[in-house]
mmCIF file of C-alpha atoms in Angstrom:
data_model
loop_
_atom_site.group_PDB
_atom_site.id
_atom_site.type_symbol
_atom_site.label_atom_id
_atom_site.label_comp_id
_atom_site.label_asym_id
_atom_site.label_seq_id
_atom_site.Cartn_x
_atom_site.Cartn_y
_atom_site.Cartn_z
ATOM 1 C CA MET A 251 55.239 19.160 -74.311
ATOM 2 C CA GLN A 252 58.718 18.867 -72.022
ATOM 3 C CA LEU A 253 61.696 16.277 -72.638
ATOM 4 C CA ILE A 254 64.344 15.584 -69.955
ATOM 5 C CA ASP A 255 67.839 13.874 -71.746
ATOM 6 C CA ILE A 256 69.258 12.024 -68.968
ATOM 7 C CA GLY A 257 72.659 11.044 -70.831
ATOM 8 C CA VAL A 258 74.550 13.166 -73.263
ATOM 9 C CA ASN A 259 77.933 13.511 -73.416
ATOM 10 C CA LEU A 260 78.937 17.137 -73.541
ATOM 11 C CA THR A 261 82.550 16.616 -72.652
ATOM 12 C CA ASN A 262 83.228 14.909 -76.156
ATOM 13 C CA SER A 263 85.268 16.949 -77.612
ATOM 14 C CA SER A 264 83.108 16.835 -80.375
ATOM 15 C CA PHE A 265 81.165 18.833 -79.163
ATOM 16 C CA ASP A 266 83.632 21.414 -78.562
ATOM 17 C CA GLU A 267 83.112 25.392 -79.011
ATOM 18 C CA ARG A 268 79.760 23.740 -79.711
ATOM 19 C CA HIS A 269 78.466 23.495 -76.220
ATOM 20 C CA GLN A 270 75.693 27.493 -76.262
ATOM 21 C CA ALA A 271 74.558 26.284 -79.764
ATOM 22 C CA VAL A 272 73.972 22.528 -79.169
ATOM 23 C CA LEU A 273 71.802 23.566 -75.807
ATOM 24 C CA GLU A 274 69.702 26.032 -77.558
ATOM 25 C CA ARG A 275 68.934 23.699 -80.145
ATOM 26 C CA ALA A 276 68.207 21.388 -77.362
ATOM 27 C CA TYR A 277 65.920 23.690 -75.707
ATOM 28 C CA ALA A 278 64.585 25.034 -78.941
ATOM 29 C CA ALA A 279 63.506 21.337 -79.309
ATOM 30 C CA GLY A 280 61.679 21.504 -76.379
ATOM 31 C CA VAL A 281 64.930 19.701 -73.887
ATOM 32 C CA GLN A 282 64.455 21.075 -71.237
ATOM 33 C CA GLN A 283 66.310 20.025 -68.783
ATOM 34 C CA LEU A 284 70.333 17.962 -69.688
ATOM 35 C CA VAL A 285 72.219 15.457 -67.129
ATOM 36 C CA LEU A 286 76.008 15.644 -68.143
ATOM 37 C CA THR A 287 76.929 12.328 -68.094
ATOM 38 C CA GLY A 288 80.720 11.643 -66.144
ATOM 39 C CA THR A 289 82.942 8.185 -67.295
ATOM 40 C CA SER A 290 86.371 9.784 -65.540
ATOM 41 C CA ILE A 291 87.352 11.762 -62.339
ATOM 42 C CA ASP A 292 88.399 14.526 -64.673
ATOM 43 C CA GLY A 293 85.076 13.600 -66.866
ATOM 44 C CA SER A 294 83.490 14.439 -64.244
ATOM 45 C CA GLU A 295 84.851 17.493 -63.358
ATOM 46 C CA GLN A 296 84.377 18.807 -66.786
ATOM 47 C CA ALA A 297 81.003 18.212 -66.941
ATOM 48 C CA LEU A 298 80.422 20.330 -64.144
ATOM 49 C CA GLU A 299 81.999 22.542 -65.035
ATOM 50 C CA LEU A 300 79.915 22.612 -67.902
ATOM 51 C CA CYS A 301 76.490 22.738 -65.672
ATOM 52 C CA LEU A 302 78.068 25.705 -63.733
ATOM 53 C CA LYS A 303 79.607 28.115 -66.856
ATOM 54 C CA LEU A 304 76.243 27.259 -68.901
ATOM 55 C CA ASP A 305 73.719 27.012 -66.907
ATOM 56 C CA GLU A 306 73.837 29.542 -64.381
ATOM 57 C CA SER A 307 70.541 29.329 -63.523
ATOM 58 C CA GLY A 308 71.141 25.968 -62.053
ATOM 59 C CA GLN A 309 67.594 25.036 -63.487
ATOM 60 C CA ARG A 310 68.879 23.052 -66.905
ATOM 61 C CA LEU A 311 71.971 21.215 -66.540
ATOM 62 C CA PHE A 312 73.357 18.515 -64.386
ATOM 63 C CA SER A 313 75.436 15.669 -63.977
ATOM 64 C CA THR A 314 76.513 12.744 -62.942
ATOM 65 C CA ALA A 315 79.746 11.580 -61.371
ATOM 66 C CA GLY A 316 81.521 8.019 -62.314
ATOM 67 C CA ILE A 317 84.283 5.644 -63.608
ATOM 68 C CA HIS A 318 82.988 4.087 -67.334
ATOM 69 C CA PRO A 319 84.263 0.351 -66.585
ATOM 70 C CA HIS A 320 86.204 0.962 -69.622
ATOM 71 C CA CYS A 321 88.051 3.007 -66.932
ATOM 72 C CA ALA A 322 88.112 0.679 -64.563
ATOM 73 C CA SER A 323 92.112 0.554 -64.421
ATOM 74 C CA ASP A 324 92.816 3.770 -63.825
ATOM 75 C CA TRP A 325 90.685 4.054 -60.486
ATOM 76 C CA ASN A 326 93.539 4.510 -56.688
ATOM 77 C CA GLY A 327 92.869 5.849 -53.559
ATOM 78 C CA ASP A 328 92.989 10.006 -55.266
ATOM 79 C CA SER A 329 89.967 8.052 -57.542
ATOM 80 C CA ALA A 330 88.286 7.566 -54.677
ATOM 81 C CA GLN A 331 88.531 11.045 -52.743
ATOM 82 C CA ARG A 332 87.913 13.194 -55.736
ATOM 83 C CA LEU A 333 84.576 11.276 -56.613
ATOM 84 C CA ARG A 334 83.527 11.341 -53.283
ATOM 85 C CA GLY A 335 83.949 15.227 -53.344
ATOM 86 C CA LEU A 336 81.993 15.519 -56.925
ATOM 87 C CA LEU A 337 79.149 13.729 -55.502
ATOM 88 C CA ASN A 338 79.134 15.878 -52.839
ATOM 89 C CA GLU A 339 78.207 18.878 -55.354
ATOM 90 C CA PRO A 340 74.155 20.087 -55.592
ATOM 91 C CA ARG A 341 74.636 19.912 -59.818
ATOM 92 C CA VAL A 342 75.930 16.478 -59.314
ATOM 93 C CA ARG A 343 72.700 14.522 -58.618
ATOM 94 C CA ALA A 344 73.758 10.631 -59.804
ATOM 95 C CA VAL A 345 76.451 7.934 -59.422
ATOM 96 C CA GLY A 346 78.307 7.256 -62.701
ATOM 97 C CA GLU A 347 79.010 6.175 -65.659
ATOM 98 C CA CYS A 348 79.402 3.387 -63.661
ATOM 99 C CA GLY A 349 79.094 -0.962 -63.844
ATOM 100 C CA LEU A 350 80.298 -3.551 -65.861
ATOM 101 C CA ASP A 351 81.398 -4.370 -70.175
ATOM 102 C CA PHE A 352 82.542 -7.663 -70.636
ATOM 103 C CA ASN A 353 82.114 -7.099 -74.229
ATOM 104 C CA ARG A 354 85.115 -4.832 -74.967
ATOM 105 C CA ASP A 355 86.893 -6.297 -71.269
ATOM 106 C CA PHE A 356 88.979 -3.035 -71.783
ATOM 107 C CA SER A 357 89.827 -3.267 -68.207
ATOM 108 C CA PRO A 358 90.040 -6.699 -66.322
ATOM 109 C CA ARG A 359 86.492 -8.017 -65.252
ATOM 110 C CA PRO A 360 88.053 -7.638 -61.703
ATOM 111 C CA GLN A 361 88.886 -4.530 -61.640
ATOM 112 C CA GLN A 362 85.939 -3.941 -62.973
ATOM 113 C CA GLU A 363 83.806 -5.265 -60.238
ATOM 114 C CA LYS A 364 85.643 -3.616 -57.530
ATOM 115 C CA VAL A 365 85.093 0.178 -59.025
ATOM 116 C CA LEU A 366 81.556 -1.018 -59.656
ATOM 117 C CA GLU A 367 80.923 -1.440 -55.736
ATOM 118 C CA GLU A 368 83.020 1.176 -54.758
ATOM 119 C CA HIS A 369 80.490 3.426 -57.017
ATOM 120 C CA LEU A 370 78.080 1.143 -55.200
ATOM 121 C CA ALA A 371 79.138 1.464 -51.741
ATOM 122 C CA LEU A 372 79.592 5.318 -52.339
ATOM 123 C CA ALA A 373 75.450 5.630 -53.271
ATOM 124 C CA VAL A 374 74.032 4.030 -51.116
ATOM 125 C CA GLU A 375 76.140 6.716 -47.833
ATOM 126 C CA LEU A 376 74.905 9.307 -49.962
ATOM 127 C CA LYS A 377 71.893 8.775 -50.757
ATOM 128 C CA LEU A 378 72.292 8.941 -54.616
ATOM 129 C CA PRO A 379 70.848 6.882 -57.895
ATOM 130 C CA VAL A 380 73.675 4.890 -58.983
ATOM 131 C CA PHE A 381 73.864 5.475 -63.648
ATOM 132 C CA LEU A 382 74.646 1.937 -65.130
ATOM 133 C CA HIS A 383 76.362 0.826 -68.011
ATOM 134 C CA GLU A 384 75.743 -3.268 -68.833
ATOM 135 C CA ARG A 385 77.194 -4.889 -71.843
ATOM 136 C CA ASP A 386 77.179 -9.207 -71.738
ATOM 137 C CA ALA A 387 77.451 -8.270 -67.943
ATOM 138 C CA ASN A 388 73.403 -9.295 -67.616
ATOM 139 C CA GLN A 389 74.404 -11.882 -64.728
ATOM 140 C CA ARG A 390 77.118 -11.007 -63.566
ATOM 141 C CA LEU A 391 75.724 -7.189 -62.182
ATOM 142 C CA LEU A 392 72.463 -8.869 -60.842
ATOM 143 C CA GLU A 393 74.432 -10.701 -58.515
ATOM 144 C CA ILE A 394 76.793 -6.849 -56.999
ATOM 145 C CA LEU A 395 73.150 -5.521 -57.333
ATOM 146 C CA LYS A 396 71.552 -7.992 -55.055
ATOM 147 C CA ASP A 397 73.668 -7.020 -51.976
ATOM 148 C CA TYR A 398 73.239 -2.864 -52.293
ATOM 149 C CA ARG A 399 69.709 -2.696 -53.838
ATOM 150 C CA ASP A 400 67.841 -2.444 -50.562
ATOM 151 C CA HIS A 401 69.840 0.218 -50.060
ATOM 152 C CA LEU A 402 70.154 2.003 -52.979
ATOM 153 C CA THR A 403 67.270 4.810 -53.431
ATOM 154 C CA ALA A 404 66.799 4.140 -57.305
ATOM 155 C CA ALA A 405 69.385 3.059 -60.251
ATOM 156 C CA VAL A 406 68.664 3.119 -63.857
ATOM 157 C CA VAL A 407 69.801 0.443 -66.392
ATOM 158 C CA HIS A 408 71.194 3.627 -69.205
ATOM 159 C CA CYS A 409 71.178 3.063 -73.138
ATOM 160 C CA PHE A 410 68.923 -0.475 -72.090
ATOM 161 C CA THR A 411 69.882 -2.402 -75.457
ATOM 162 C CA GLY A 412 69.939 -6.213 -73.948
ATOM 163 C CA GLU A 413 67.262 -9.024 -74.420
ATOM 164 C CA GLN A 414 63.806 -9.460 -72.778
ATOM 165 C CA GLN A 415 65.562 -11.457 -69.300
ATOM 166 C CA ALA A 416 68.060 -9.527 -69.043
ATOM 167 C CA LEU A 417 65.050 -6.231 -69.205
ATOM 168 C CA PHE A 418 62.667 -8.362 -66.739
ATOM 169 C CA SER A 419 65.483 -9.213 -64.521
ATOM 170 C CA TYR A 420 66.208 -5.536 -63.846
ATOM 171 C CA LEU A 421 62.730 -4.497 -63.823
ATOM 172 C CA ASP A 422 61.987 -7.171 -60.507
ATOM 173 C CA LEU A 423 64.858 -5.753 -59.096
ATOM 174 C CA ASP A 424 63.297 -2.081 -59.639
ATOM 175 C CA LEU A 425 65.339 -0.305 -61.710
ATOM 176 C CA HIS A 426 64.501 1.905 -64.413
ATOM 177 C CA ILE A 427 65.349 1.667 -67.524
ATOM 178 C CA GLY A 428 66.706 4.292 -70.595
ATOM 179 C CA ILE A 429 66.438 4.095 -73.874
ATOM 180 C CA THR A 430 68.041 6.122 -76.594
ATOM 181 C CA GLY A 431 67.751 5.991 -80.367
ATOM 182 C CA TRP A 432 69.312 2.322 -80.598
ATOM 183 C CA ILE A 433 65.107 1.228 -80.980
ATOM 184 C CA CYS A 434 65.128 3.616 -84.103
ATOM 185 C CA ASP A 435 68.239 1.134 -85.969
ATOM 186 C CA GLU A 436 66.611 -1.153 -87.738
ATOM 187 C CA ARG A 437 70.240 -3.371 -88.073
ATOM 188 C CA ARG A 438 70.071 -4.052 -84.410
ATOM 189 C CA GLY A 439 66.916 -2.139 -82.583
ATOM 190 C CA THR A 440 64.187 -4.188 -84.086
ATOM 191 C CA HIS A 441 64.143 -6.025 -80.572
ATOM 192 C CA LEU A 442 63.052 -3.433 -78.505
ATOM 193 C CA HIS A 443 59.954 -2.355 -80.910
ATOM 194 C CA PRO A 444 58.478 -4.869 -77.966
ATOM 195 C CA LEU A 445 60.066 -4.998 -75.500
ATOM 196 C CA VAL A 446 59.421 -1.375 -74.193
ATOM 197 C CA ARG A 447 55.595 -1.889 -74.043
ATOM 198 C CA GLU A 448 56.699 -3.815 -70.538
ATOM 199 C CA ILE A 449 58.405 -1.009 -69.510
ATOM 200 C CA PRO A 450 56.522 -0.060 -66.578
ATOM 201 C CA ARG A 451 54.819 3.987 -66.331
ATOM 202 C CA GLY A 452 57.688 5.466 -64.074
ATOM 203 C CA ARG A 453 60.374 3.124 -64.630
ATOM 204 C CA LEU A 454 61.042 4.345 -68.245
ATOM 205 C CA MET A 455 63.064 7.739 -69.326
ATOM 206 C CA LEU A 456 64.854 8.629 -72.478
ATOM 207 C CA GLU A 457 67.839 9.470 -73.843
ATOM 208 C CA SER A 458 70.503 10.581 -76.268
ATOM 209 C CA ASP A 459 73.826 9.783 -75.774
ATOM 210 C CA ALA A 460 75.161 12.372 -77.813
ATOM 211 C CA PRO A 461 77.238 12.987 -79.726
ATOM 212 C CA TYR A 462 76.747 8.357 -80.000
ATOM 213 C CA LEU A 463 73.403 6.556 -81.179
ATOM 214 C CA LEU A 464 72.068 9.667 -83.727
ATOM 215 C CA PRO A 465 68.055 7.948 -84.459
ATOM 216 C CA ARG A 466 68.498 5.956 -87.703
ATOM 217 C CA THR A 467 64.884 6.611 -88.962
ATOM 218 C CA LEU A 468 66.333 11.180 -88.499
ATOM 219 C CA ARG A 469 65.299 13.045 -91.315
ATOM 220 C CA PRO A 470 66.766 14.496 -92.512
ATOM 221 C CA LYS A 471 69.787 13.446 -91.036
ATOM 222 C CA PRO A 472 73.220 15.951 -89.936
ATOM 223 C CA LYS A 473 75.643 15.847 -92.710
ATOM 224 C CA ASN A 474 78.218 15.827 -90.030
ATOM 225 C CA GLY A 475 76.970 12.541 -88.881
ATOM 226 C CA ARG A 476 77.403 13.853 -84.866
ATOM 227 C CA ASN A 477 74.079 12.658 -82.219
ATOM 228 C CA GLU A 478 72.382 16.203 -79.808
ATOM 229 C CA PRO A 479 70.175 16.385 -77.676
ATOM 230 C CA ALA A 480 67.782 18.310 -79.833
ATOM 231 C CA TYR A 481 67.104 15.089 -81.366
ATOM 232 C CA LEU A 482 65.484 13.472 -78.213
ATOM 233 C CA PRO A 483 61.958 13.745 -79.506
ATOM 234 C CA GLU A 484 63.155 11.832 -82.624
ATOM 235 C CA VAL A 485 63.267 8.890 -79.489
ATOM 236 C CA LEU A 486 60.305 10.085 -78.042
ATOM 237 C CA ARG A 487 57.797 9.270 -80.959
ATOM 238 C CA GLU A 488 59.783 5.758 -82.061
ATOM 239 C CA VAL A 489 58.921 4.784 -78.339
ATOM 240 C CA ALA A 490 56.089 5.960 -77.992
ATOM 241 C CA ARG A 491 54.768 3.915 -81.747
ATOM 242 C CA HIS A 492 55.884 0.919 -80.202
ATOM 243 C CA ARG A 493 54.031 1.678 -76.716
ATOM 244 C CA ASN A 494 50.778 2.626 -78.625
ATOM 245 C CA GLU A 495 51.079 6.012 -76.566
ATOM 246 C CA SER A 496 50.632 9.006 -77.809
ATOM 247 C CA VAL A 497 54.056 11.374 -77.565
ATOM 248 C CA GLU A 498 52.501 13.679 -75.291
ATOM 249 C CA ASP A 499 51.927 11.142 -72.952
ATOM 250 C CA LEU A 500 55.145 9.143 -72.810
ATOM 251 C CA ALA A 501 56.469 13.051 -72.560
ATOM 252 C CA GLU A 502 54.857 13.900 -70.069
ATOM 253 C CA HIS A 503 55.211 10.101 -67.726
ATOM 254 C CA SER A 504 58.771 9.760 -68.556
ATOM 255 C CA THR A 505 59.545 13.828 -67.925
ATOM 256 C CA ALA A 506 57.964 13.188 -64.299
ATOM 257 C CA SER A 507 60.359 9.479 -63.972
ATOM 258 C CA ALA A 508 63.418 11.251 -64.450
ATOM 259 C CA ARG A 509 62.209 14.155 -62.307
ATOM 260 C CA ALA A 510 61.938 11.948 -59.633
ATOM 261 C CA PHE A 511 65.043 10.026 -59.799
ATOM 262 C CA PHE A 512 67.220 12.880 -60.457
ATOM 263 C CA GLY A 513 65.410 15.701 -57.660
ATOM 264 C CA LEU A 514 65.760 18.387 -60.070
ATOM 265 C CA SER A 515 62.647 20.476 -60.476
ATOM 266 C CA ALA A 516 60.677 22.147 -63.236
ATOM 267 C CA VAL A 517 61.973 24.798 -65.139
ATOM 268 C CA ASN A 518 60.469 28.261 -64.607
#
């Protein structure tokens, strides 16, 4: 059984000096390929550096490059040039993390929207998929996406935590959906239990979002409270349970979706 973690924040400081051990535990758990999330220009460059340093084979580690909506205020002409350079690197397989976050509003909403459109335009030009973040901004994200969707190769709403209306609106645009350990959270994630059944095969992918979103169903829990890609099988089990699928079947079709989305070949 092989899994692909489509969203891991390996550049997070909590993983410093632990990268190799984290990856070895992931591989041992069946997580054979990982996509490292870029959330700023510097962070995207660091993610690419980790891919090149920790995976000389070029088969296991890949990354995204983009600016998270929290950091949209940092966007400038230099950002655009550096981002374009990153997106031309073979290991960088998607544009993002980019999108809208109207929950925390760390950057002004008009600036978030402008930066999102810059990312979408690059994705169209370079024929790359998009790795999207959305929180409390479903309707506005849809309005912006509709102007680009026909020209985008693909897009995933990563770490989906929304309600049924939001899910169906994204599926209507033929978007992929990323599910994390949020579904394992009995305090705030139970609404996802019936919703994951509605995601068609070929549109569902799994992600840890490590070091965040440690699955609360995990036993035993790590004392440090830090999520790792090695715990992705717990997300797999929970999603499979609510889709009435075997873990083997879900692993097979979610991995196939991720390979197609990011243009990955199976590990030899």
